[in-house]
Coordinates of C-alpha atoms in Angstrom, one line a residue:
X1189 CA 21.4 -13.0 -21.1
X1190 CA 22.3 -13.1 -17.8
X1191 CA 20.9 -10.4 -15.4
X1192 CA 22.5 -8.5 -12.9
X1193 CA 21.5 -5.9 -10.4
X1194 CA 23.9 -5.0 -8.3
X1195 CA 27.8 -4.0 -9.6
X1196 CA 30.7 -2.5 -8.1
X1197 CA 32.6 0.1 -10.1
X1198 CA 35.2 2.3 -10.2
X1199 CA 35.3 6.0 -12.3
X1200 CA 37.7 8.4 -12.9
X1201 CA 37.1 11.8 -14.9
X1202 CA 40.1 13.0 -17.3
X1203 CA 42.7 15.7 -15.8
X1204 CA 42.9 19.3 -17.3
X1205 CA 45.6 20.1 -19.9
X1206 CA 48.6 22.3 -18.9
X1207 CA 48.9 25.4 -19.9
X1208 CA 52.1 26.3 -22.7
X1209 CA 55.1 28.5 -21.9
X1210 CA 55.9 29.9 -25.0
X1211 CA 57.0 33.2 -27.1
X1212 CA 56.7 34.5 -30.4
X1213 CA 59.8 34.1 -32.5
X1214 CA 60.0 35.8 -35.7
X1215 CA 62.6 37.3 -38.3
X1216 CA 62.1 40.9 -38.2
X1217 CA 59.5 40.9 -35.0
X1218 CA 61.5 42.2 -32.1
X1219 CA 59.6 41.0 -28.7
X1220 CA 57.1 39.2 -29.3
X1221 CA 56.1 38.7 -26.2
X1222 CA 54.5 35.5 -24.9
X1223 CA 51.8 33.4 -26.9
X1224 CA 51.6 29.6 -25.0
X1225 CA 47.7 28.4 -25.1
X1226 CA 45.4 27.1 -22.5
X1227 CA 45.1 23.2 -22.0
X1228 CA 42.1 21.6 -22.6
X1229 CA 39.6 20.2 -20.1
X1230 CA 39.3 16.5 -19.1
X1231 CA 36.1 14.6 -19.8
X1232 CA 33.3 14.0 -17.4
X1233 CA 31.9 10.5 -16.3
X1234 CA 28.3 10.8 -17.0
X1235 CA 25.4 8.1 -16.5
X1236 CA 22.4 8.0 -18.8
X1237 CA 19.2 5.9 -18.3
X1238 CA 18.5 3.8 -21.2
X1239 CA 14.7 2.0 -21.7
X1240 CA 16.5 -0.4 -24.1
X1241 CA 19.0 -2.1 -20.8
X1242 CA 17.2 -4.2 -18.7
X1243 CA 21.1 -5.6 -16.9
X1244 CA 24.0 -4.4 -15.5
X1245 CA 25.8 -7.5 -17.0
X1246 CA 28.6 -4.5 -18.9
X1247 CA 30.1 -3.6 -15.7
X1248 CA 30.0 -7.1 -14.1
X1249 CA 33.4 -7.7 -16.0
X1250 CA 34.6 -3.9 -16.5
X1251 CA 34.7 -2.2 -13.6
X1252 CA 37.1 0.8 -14.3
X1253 CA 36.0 3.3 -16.0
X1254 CA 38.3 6.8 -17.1
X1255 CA 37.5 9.3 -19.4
X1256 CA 40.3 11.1 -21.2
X1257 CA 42.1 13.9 -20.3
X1258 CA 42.4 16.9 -22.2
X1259 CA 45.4 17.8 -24.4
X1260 CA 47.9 20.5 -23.0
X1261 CA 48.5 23.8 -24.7
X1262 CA 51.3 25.2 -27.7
X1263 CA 52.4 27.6 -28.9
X1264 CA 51.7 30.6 -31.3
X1265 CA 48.8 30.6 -29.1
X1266 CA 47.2 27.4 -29.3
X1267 CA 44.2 26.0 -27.2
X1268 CA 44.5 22.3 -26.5
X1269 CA 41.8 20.0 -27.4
X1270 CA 39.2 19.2 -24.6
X1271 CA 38.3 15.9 -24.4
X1272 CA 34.5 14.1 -24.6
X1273 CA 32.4 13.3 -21.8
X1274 CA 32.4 9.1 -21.3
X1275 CA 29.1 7.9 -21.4
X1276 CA 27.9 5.3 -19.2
X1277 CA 23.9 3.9 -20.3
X1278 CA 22.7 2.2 -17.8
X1279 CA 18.7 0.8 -17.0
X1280 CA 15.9 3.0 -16.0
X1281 CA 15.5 2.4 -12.6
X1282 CA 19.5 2.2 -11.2
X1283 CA 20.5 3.5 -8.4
X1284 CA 24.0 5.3 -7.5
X1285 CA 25.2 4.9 -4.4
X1286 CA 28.6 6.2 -3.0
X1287 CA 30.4 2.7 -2.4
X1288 CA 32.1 3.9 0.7
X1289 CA 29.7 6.0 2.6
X1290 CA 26.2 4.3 1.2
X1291 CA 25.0 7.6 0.0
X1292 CA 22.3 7.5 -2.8
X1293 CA 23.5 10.1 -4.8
X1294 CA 20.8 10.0 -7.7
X1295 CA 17.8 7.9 -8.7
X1296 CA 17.7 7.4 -12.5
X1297 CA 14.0 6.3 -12.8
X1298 CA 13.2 8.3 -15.9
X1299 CA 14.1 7.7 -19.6
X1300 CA 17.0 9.4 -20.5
X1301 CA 17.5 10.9 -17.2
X1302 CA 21.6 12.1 -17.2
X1303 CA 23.9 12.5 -14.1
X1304 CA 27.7 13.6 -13.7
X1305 CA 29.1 11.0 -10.9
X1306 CA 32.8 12.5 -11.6
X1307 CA 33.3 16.2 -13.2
X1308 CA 36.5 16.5 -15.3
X1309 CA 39.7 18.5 -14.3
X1310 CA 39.8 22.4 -15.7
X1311 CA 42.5 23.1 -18.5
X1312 CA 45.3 25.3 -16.8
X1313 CA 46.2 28.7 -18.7
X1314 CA 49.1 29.7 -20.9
X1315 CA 51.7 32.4 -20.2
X1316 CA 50.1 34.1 -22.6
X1317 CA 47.5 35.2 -20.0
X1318 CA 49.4 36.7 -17.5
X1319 CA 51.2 39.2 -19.3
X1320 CA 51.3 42.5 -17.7
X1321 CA 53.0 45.8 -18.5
X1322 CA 55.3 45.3 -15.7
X1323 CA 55.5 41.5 -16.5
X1324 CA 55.7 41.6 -20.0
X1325 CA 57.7 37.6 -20.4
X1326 CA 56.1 35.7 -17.5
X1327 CA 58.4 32.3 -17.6
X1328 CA 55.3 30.1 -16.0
X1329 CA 52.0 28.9 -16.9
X1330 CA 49.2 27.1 -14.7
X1331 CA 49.2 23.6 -14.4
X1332 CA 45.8 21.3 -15.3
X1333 CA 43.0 20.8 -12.9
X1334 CA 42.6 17.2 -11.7
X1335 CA 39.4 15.3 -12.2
X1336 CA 37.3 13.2 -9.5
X1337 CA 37.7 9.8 -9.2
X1338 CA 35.0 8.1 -7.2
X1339 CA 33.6 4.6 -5.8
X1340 CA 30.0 3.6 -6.7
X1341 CA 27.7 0.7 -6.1
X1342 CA 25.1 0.7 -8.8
X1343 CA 21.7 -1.0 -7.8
X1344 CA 18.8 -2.2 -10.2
X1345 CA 15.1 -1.5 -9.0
X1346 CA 12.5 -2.6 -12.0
X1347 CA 10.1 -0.6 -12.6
X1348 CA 6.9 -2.3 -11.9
X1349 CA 3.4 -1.5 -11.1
X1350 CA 2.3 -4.9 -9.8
X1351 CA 4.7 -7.6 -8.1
X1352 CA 4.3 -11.2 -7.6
X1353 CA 5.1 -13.0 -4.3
X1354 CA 4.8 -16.6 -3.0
X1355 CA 6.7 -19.5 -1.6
X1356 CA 8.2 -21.7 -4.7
X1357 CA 6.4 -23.1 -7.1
X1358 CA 3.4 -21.6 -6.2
X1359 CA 2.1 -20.0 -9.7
X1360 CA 3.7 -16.9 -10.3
X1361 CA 4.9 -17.9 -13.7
X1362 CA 2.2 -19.4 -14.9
X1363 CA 0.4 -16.3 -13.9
X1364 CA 2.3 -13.8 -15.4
X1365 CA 2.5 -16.2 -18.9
X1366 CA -1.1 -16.5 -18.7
X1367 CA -2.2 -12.5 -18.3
X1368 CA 0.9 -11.2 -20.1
X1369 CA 3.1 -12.0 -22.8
X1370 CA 5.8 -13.1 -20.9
X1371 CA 7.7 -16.4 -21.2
X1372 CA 9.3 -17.1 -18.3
X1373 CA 10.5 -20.6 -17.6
X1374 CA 7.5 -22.8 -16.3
X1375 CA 8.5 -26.2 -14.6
X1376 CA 7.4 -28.6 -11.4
X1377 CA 9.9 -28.0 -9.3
X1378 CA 11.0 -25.4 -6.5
X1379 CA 12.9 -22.3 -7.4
X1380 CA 12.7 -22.4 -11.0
X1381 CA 13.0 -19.1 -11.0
X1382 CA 16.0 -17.9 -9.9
X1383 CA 15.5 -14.2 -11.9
X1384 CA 12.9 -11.4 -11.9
X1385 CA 10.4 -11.7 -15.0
X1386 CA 8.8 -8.7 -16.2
X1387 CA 5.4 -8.9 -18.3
X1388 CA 2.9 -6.3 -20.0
X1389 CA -0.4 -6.9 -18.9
X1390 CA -3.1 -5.6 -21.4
X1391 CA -6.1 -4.7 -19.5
X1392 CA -9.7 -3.0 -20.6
X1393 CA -10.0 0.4 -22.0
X1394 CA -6.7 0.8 -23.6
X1395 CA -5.1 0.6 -20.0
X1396 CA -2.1 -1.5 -19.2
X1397 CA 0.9 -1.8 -16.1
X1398 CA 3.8 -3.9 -15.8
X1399 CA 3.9 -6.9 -13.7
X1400 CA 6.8 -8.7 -12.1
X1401 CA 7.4 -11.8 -11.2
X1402 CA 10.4 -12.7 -8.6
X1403 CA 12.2 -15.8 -7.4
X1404 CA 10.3 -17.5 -4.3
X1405 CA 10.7 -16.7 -0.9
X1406 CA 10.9 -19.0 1.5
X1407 CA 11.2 -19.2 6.0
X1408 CA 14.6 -18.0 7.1
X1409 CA 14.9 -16.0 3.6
X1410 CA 16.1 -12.7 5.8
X1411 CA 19.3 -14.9 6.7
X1412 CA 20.0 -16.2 3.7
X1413 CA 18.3 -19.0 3.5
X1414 CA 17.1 -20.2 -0.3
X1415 CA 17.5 -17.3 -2.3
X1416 CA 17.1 -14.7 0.1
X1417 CA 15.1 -11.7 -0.1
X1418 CA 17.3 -9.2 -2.0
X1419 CA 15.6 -9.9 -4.9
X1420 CA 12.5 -8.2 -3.2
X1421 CA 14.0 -4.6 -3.9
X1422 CA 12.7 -4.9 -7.6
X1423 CA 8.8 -5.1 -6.0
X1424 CA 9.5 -1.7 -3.7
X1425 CA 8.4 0.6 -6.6
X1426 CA 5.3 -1.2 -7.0
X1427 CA 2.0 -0.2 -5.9
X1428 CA 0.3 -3.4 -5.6
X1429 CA 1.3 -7.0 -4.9
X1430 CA -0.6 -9.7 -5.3
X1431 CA 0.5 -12.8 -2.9
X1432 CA -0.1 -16.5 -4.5
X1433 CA -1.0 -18.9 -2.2
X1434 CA -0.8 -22.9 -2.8
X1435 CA -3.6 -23.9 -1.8
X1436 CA -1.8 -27.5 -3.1
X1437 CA 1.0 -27.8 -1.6
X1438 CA 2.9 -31.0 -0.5
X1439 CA 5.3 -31.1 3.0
X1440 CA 5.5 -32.1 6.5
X1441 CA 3.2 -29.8 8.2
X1442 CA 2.6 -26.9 5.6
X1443 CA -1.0 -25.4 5.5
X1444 CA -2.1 -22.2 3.4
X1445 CA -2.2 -20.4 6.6
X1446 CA 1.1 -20.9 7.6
X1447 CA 2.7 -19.7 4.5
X1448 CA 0.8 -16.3 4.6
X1449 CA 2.1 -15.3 7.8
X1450 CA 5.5 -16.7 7.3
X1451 CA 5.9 -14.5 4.3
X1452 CA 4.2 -11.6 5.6
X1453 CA 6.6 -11.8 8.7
X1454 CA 9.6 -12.0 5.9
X1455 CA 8.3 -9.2 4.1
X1456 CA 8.3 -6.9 7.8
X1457 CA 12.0 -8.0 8.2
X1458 CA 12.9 -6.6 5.0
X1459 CA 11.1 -3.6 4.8
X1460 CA 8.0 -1.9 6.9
X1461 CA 7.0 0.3 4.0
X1462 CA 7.0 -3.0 1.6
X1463 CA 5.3 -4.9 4.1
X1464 CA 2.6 -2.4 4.1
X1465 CA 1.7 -1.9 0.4
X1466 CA -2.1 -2.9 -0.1
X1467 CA -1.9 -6.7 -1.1
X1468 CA -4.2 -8.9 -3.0
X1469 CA -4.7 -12.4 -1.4
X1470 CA -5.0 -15.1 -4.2
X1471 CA -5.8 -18.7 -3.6
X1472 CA -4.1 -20.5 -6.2
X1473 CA -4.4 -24.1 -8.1
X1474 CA -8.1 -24.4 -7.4
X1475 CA -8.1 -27.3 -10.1
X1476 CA -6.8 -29.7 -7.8
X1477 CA -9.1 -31.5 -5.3
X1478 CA -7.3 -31.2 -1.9
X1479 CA -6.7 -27.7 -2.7
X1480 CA -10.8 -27.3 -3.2
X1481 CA -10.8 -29.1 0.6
X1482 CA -8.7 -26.2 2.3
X1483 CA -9.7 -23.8 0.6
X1484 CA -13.0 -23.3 3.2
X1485 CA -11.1 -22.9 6.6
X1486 CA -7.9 -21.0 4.6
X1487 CA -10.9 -18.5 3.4
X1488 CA -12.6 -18.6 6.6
X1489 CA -9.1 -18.1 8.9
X1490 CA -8.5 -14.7 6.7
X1491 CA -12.0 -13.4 7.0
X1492 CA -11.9 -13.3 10.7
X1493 CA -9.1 -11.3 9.9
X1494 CA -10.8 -8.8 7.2
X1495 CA -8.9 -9.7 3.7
X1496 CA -10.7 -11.0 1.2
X1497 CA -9.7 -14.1 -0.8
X1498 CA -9.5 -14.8 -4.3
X1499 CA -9.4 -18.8 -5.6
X1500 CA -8.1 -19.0 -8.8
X1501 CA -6.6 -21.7 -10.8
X1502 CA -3.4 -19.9 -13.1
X1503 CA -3.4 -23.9 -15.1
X1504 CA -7.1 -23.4 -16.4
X1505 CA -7.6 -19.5 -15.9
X1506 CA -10.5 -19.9 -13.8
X1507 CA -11.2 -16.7 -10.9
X1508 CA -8.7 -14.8 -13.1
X1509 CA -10.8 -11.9 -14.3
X1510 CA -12.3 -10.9 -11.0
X1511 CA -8.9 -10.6 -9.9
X1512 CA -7.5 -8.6 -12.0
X1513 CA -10.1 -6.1 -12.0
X1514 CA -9.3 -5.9 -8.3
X1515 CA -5.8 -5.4 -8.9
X1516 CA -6.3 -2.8 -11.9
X1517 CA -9.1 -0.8 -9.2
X1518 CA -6.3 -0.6 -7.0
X1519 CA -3.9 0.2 -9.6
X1520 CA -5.7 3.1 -11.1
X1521 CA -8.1 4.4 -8.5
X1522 CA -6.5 3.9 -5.3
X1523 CA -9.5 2.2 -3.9
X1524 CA -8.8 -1.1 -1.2
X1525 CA -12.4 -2.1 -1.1
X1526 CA -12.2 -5.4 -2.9
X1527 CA -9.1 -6.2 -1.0
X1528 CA -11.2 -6.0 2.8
X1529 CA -14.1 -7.9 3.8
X1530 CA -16.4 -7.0 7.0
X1531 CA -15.1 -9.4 10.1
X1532 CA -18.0 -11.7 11.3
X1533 CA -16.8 -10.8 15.1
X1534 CA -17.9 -6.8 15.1
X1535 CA -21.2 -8.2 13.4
X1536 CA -22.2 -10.2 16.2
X1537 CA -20.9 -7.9 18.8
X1538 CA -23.5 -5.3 17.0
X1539 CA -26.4 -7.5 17.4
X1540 CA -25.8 -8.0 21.1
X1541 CA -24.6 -5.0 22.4
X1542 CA -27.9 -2.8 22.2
X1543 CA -30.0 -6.3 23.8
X1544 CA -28.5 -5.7 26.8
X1545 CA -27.7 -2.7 27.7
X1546 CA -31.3 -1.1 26.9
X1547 CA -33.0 -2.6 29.8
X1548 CA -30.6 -0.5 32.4
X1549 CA -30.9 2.5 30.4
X1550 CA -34.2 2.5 30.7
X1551 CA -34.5 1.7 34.4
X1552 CA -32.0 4.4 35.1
X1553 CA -34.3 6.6 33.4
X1554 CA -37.8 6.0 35.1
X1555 CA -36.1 6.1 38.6
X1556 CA -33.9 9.5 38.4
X1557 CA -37.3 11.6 38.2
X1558 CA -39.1 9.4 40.5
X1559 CA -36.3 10.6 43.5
X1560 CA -35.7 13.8 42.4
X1561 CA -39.3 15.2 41.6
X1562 CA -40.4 15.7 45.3
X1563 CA -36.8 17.2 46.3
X1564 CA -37.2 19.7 43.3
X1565 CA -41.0 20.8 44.3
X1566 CA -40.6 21.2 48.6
X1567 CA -37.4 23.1 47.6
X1568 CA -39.2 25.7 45.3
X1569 CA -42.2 26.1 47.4
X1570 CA -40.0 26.6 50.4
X1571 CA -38.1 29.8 48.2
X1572 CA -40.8 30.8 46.2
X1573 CA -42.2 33.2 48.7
X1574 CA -39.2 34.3 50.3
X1575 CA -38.3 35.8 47.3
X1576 CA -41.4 37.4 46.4
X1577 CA -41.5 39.2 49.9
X1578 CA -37.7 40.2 49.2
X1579 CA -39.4 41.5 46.1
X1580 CA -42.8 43.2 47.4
X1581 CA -40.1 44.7 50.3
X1582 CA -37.6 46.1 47.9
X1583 CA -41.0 47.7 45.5
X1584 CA -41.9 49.4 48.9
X1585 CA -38.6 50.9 49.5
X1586 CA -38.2 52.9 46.2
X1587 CA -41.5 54.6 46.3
X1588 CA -41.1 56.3 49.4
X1589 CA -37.6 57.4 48.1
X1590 CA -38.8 58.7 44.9
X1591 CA -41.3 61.1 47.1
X1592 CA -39.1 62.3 49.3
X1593 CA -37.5 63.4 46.2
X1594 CA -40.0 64.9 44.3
X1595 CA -41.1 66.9 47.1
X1596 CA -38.3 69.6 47.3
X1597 CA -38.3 69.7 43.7
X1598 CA -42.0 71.4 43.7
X1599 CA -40.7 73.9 46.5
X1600 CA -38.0 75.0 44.6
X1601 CA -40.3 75.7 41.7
X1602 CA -42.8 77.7 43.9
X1603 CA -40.0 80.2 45.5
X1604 CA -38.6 80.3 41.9
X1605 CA -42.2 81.9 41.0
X1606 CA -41.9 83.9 43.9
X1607 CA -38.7 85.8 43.2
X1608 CA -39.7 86.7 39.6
X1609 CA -42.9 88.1 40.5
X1610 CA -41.8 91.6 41.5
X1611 CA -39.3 91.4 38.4
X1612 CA -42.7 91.2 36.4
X1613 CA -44.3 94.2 38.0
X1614 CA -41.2 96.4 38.1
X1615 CA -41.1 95.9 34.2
X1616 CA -44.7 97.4 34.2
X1617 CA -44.0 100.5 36.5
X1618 CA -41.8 101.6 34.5
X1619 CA -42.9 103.2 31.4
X1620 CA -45.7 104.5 33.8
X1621 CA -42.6 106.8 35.6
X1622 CA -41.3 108.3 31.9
X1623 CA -44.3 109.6 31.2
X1624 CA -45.2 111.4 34.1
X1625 CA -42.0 113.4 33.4
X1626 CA -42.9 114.4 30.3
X1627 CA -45.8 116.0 31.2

């Protein structure tokens, strides 16, 4: 089957029925006023996601699409027949885009998932409806609705956990057939494959992802060059990609190094967010010998960058297990520590750093007090008694106040005692002065 993942098409949703004028005509029924039905409505264009498609191949060769309209209303007041939605199945993962704006309009990334791109027209009404006791034969009826007719660019994203990336013929068949079930086609030359390959991968513990595999990508790709890179939309869902390497590869001037960042610079060009998706670094077709010989300084050139290197050999399956289990760590717990590796340079800066720069910290020390000790002592025995005669002075002041104080307070008492004295003595006289009169 041929795949395809990207189609132009064209949809249009059925037209409303018109409503019917009609009236009732029967022998011995005088007036029988109006009785034309309502039209039916058109049918809706409506996409579906299907597991079961893995192509848009269907709409490669039809690319108009129209629902039916719906059937117009009669008489003796008969409805007309609305028509049926068309249904459009299409694969999980397709995106809708309006063709002439470049709108996405929905992503269909879950089984079964259902979207309307164009709404059918509205059935109109019969007379029947507008029959009033002024207007008791209304002559008209209203006309069907129209549907929506509509551009659209469908685009296929596979949905994929892990992606494979590399120059051609650098592995990523063979991996895929060796860790999945997948049987993609396998041969010794460049490009052979020229479509995305998706694989089950079984891994421990009942867990398992999807992988894909997609055509190589080469210098220049962005331009057009090989293939080109639009077939690197179907890795932008995944969460993981793990970049082959050939560490064995033949051509004037091509090292391992070399086609790292060439990709890597591809992958910017394309997108930033794809370019920045953690990325596990495999060194592939160890079973060769020259690949053996550069695989030292290719290992040694990334480490001074921080990413850690896997050699494997996809032919003989050898480093394969360690790297899956850093791809599935990655996978299911969101951890990049496998993927990084400490750079030698901050080690030996580390090392050096506290050698010399402890001498002058501790010379700085030991001479600070040594200048400043004698400043800090004349200065404190030069104020220290000023401000303990300010204080002796100020004690003196207070005291004398606080007499001066007291003093009036104790005469004031004494003519206080004074004045009540004869109050005392008066109090006395007087029952001495009621007796005598009594006498």
């Amino acid at each position: 089957m041929k795949f395809v993942d990207e189609v132009r098409i064209y949809v249009k949703a059925g037209d409303g029925g018109n409503g019917a004028v009609a009236f009732r005509r029967e022998k011995f029924i005088e007036r029988g006023g109006p009785n034309g039905g309502d039209g039916g409505n058109g049918g809706s264009v409506v996409f579906v996601a299907n597991p079961q498609l893995t192509t848009l191949l269907d709409y490669r060769y039809q690319q108009h699409h129209r629902a039916k309209n719906g059937e117009h209303g009669m008489g003796s007041d008969c409805n007309g027949h609305g028509a049926d939605d068309l249904v459009l199945q299409v694969p999980v993962g397709t995106l809708i885009r309006n063709e002439h704006t470049g709108e996405l309009l929905v992503d269909l990334s879950d089984p079964g998932q259902q979207f309307v791109a164009a709404k059918g027209g509205r059935g109109g009404l019969g007379n029947m409806n507008f029959a009033t006791s002024t207007r008791q034969t209304p002559r008209f009826a209203q006309d069907g609705g129209k549907g929506e007719e509509i551009t659209l660019r469908l685009e296929l994203k596979l949905l994929a956990d892990v992606g494979l990336l590399g120059f051609p013929n650098a592995g990523k068949s063979t991996f895929i057939s060796r860790v999945s079930r997948a049987r993609p086609k396998v041969a010794d030359y460049p490009f052979t494959t020229l479509v995305p390959n998706l694989g089950m991968v079984q891994y421990k513990d009942n867990l398992s992802f999807v992988m894909a595999d997609i055509p190589g990508i080469i210098e220049g790709a962005s331009e057009g060059v090989g293939l080109g890179h639009q077939f690197l939309r179907h890795v932008e869902r995944c969460k993981v990609l793990v970049h082959l390497i050939d560490m064995g590869a033949e051509g004037e001037g091509r090292k391992p190094l070399d086609d790292f960042n060439i990709l890597n610079a591809e992958l910017k060009k394309y997108s930033a967010e794809l370019a920045g998706k953690p990325q596990v670094v495999a060194a592939n077709k160890l079973d060769l010998t020259e690949a053996r010989e550069r695989l030292g300084p290719f290992t040694e050139a990334l480490r001074r960058k921080g990413i850690r290197v896997y050699p494997v050999s996809c032919a003989t399956g050898e480093g394969m297990q360690p790297l899956m289990d850093a791809v599935a760590e990655v996978l299911f717990t969101r951890r990049t520590d496998k993927l990084y590796v400490e750079m030698p340079t901050t080690r030996r800066l580390a090392t050096k750093a506290p050698v010399k720069k402890a001498p002058a910290k501790k010379a700085a020390v030991k001479k600070a007090p040594a200048k400043k000790a004698p400043a800090k002592k004349k200065s404190a025995a030069k104020k220290a008694p000023a401000k303990k005669a300010a204080a002796k002075k100020s004690s003196r002041k207070p005291v004398a106040k606080k007499a001066a104080r007291k003093a009036p307070a104790k005469k004031a008492t004494a003519k206080k005692s004074v004045r009540k004295a004869p109050a005392k003595k008066a109090a006395r006289k007087a029952p001495a002065k009621k007796s005598g009169g009594r006498r």
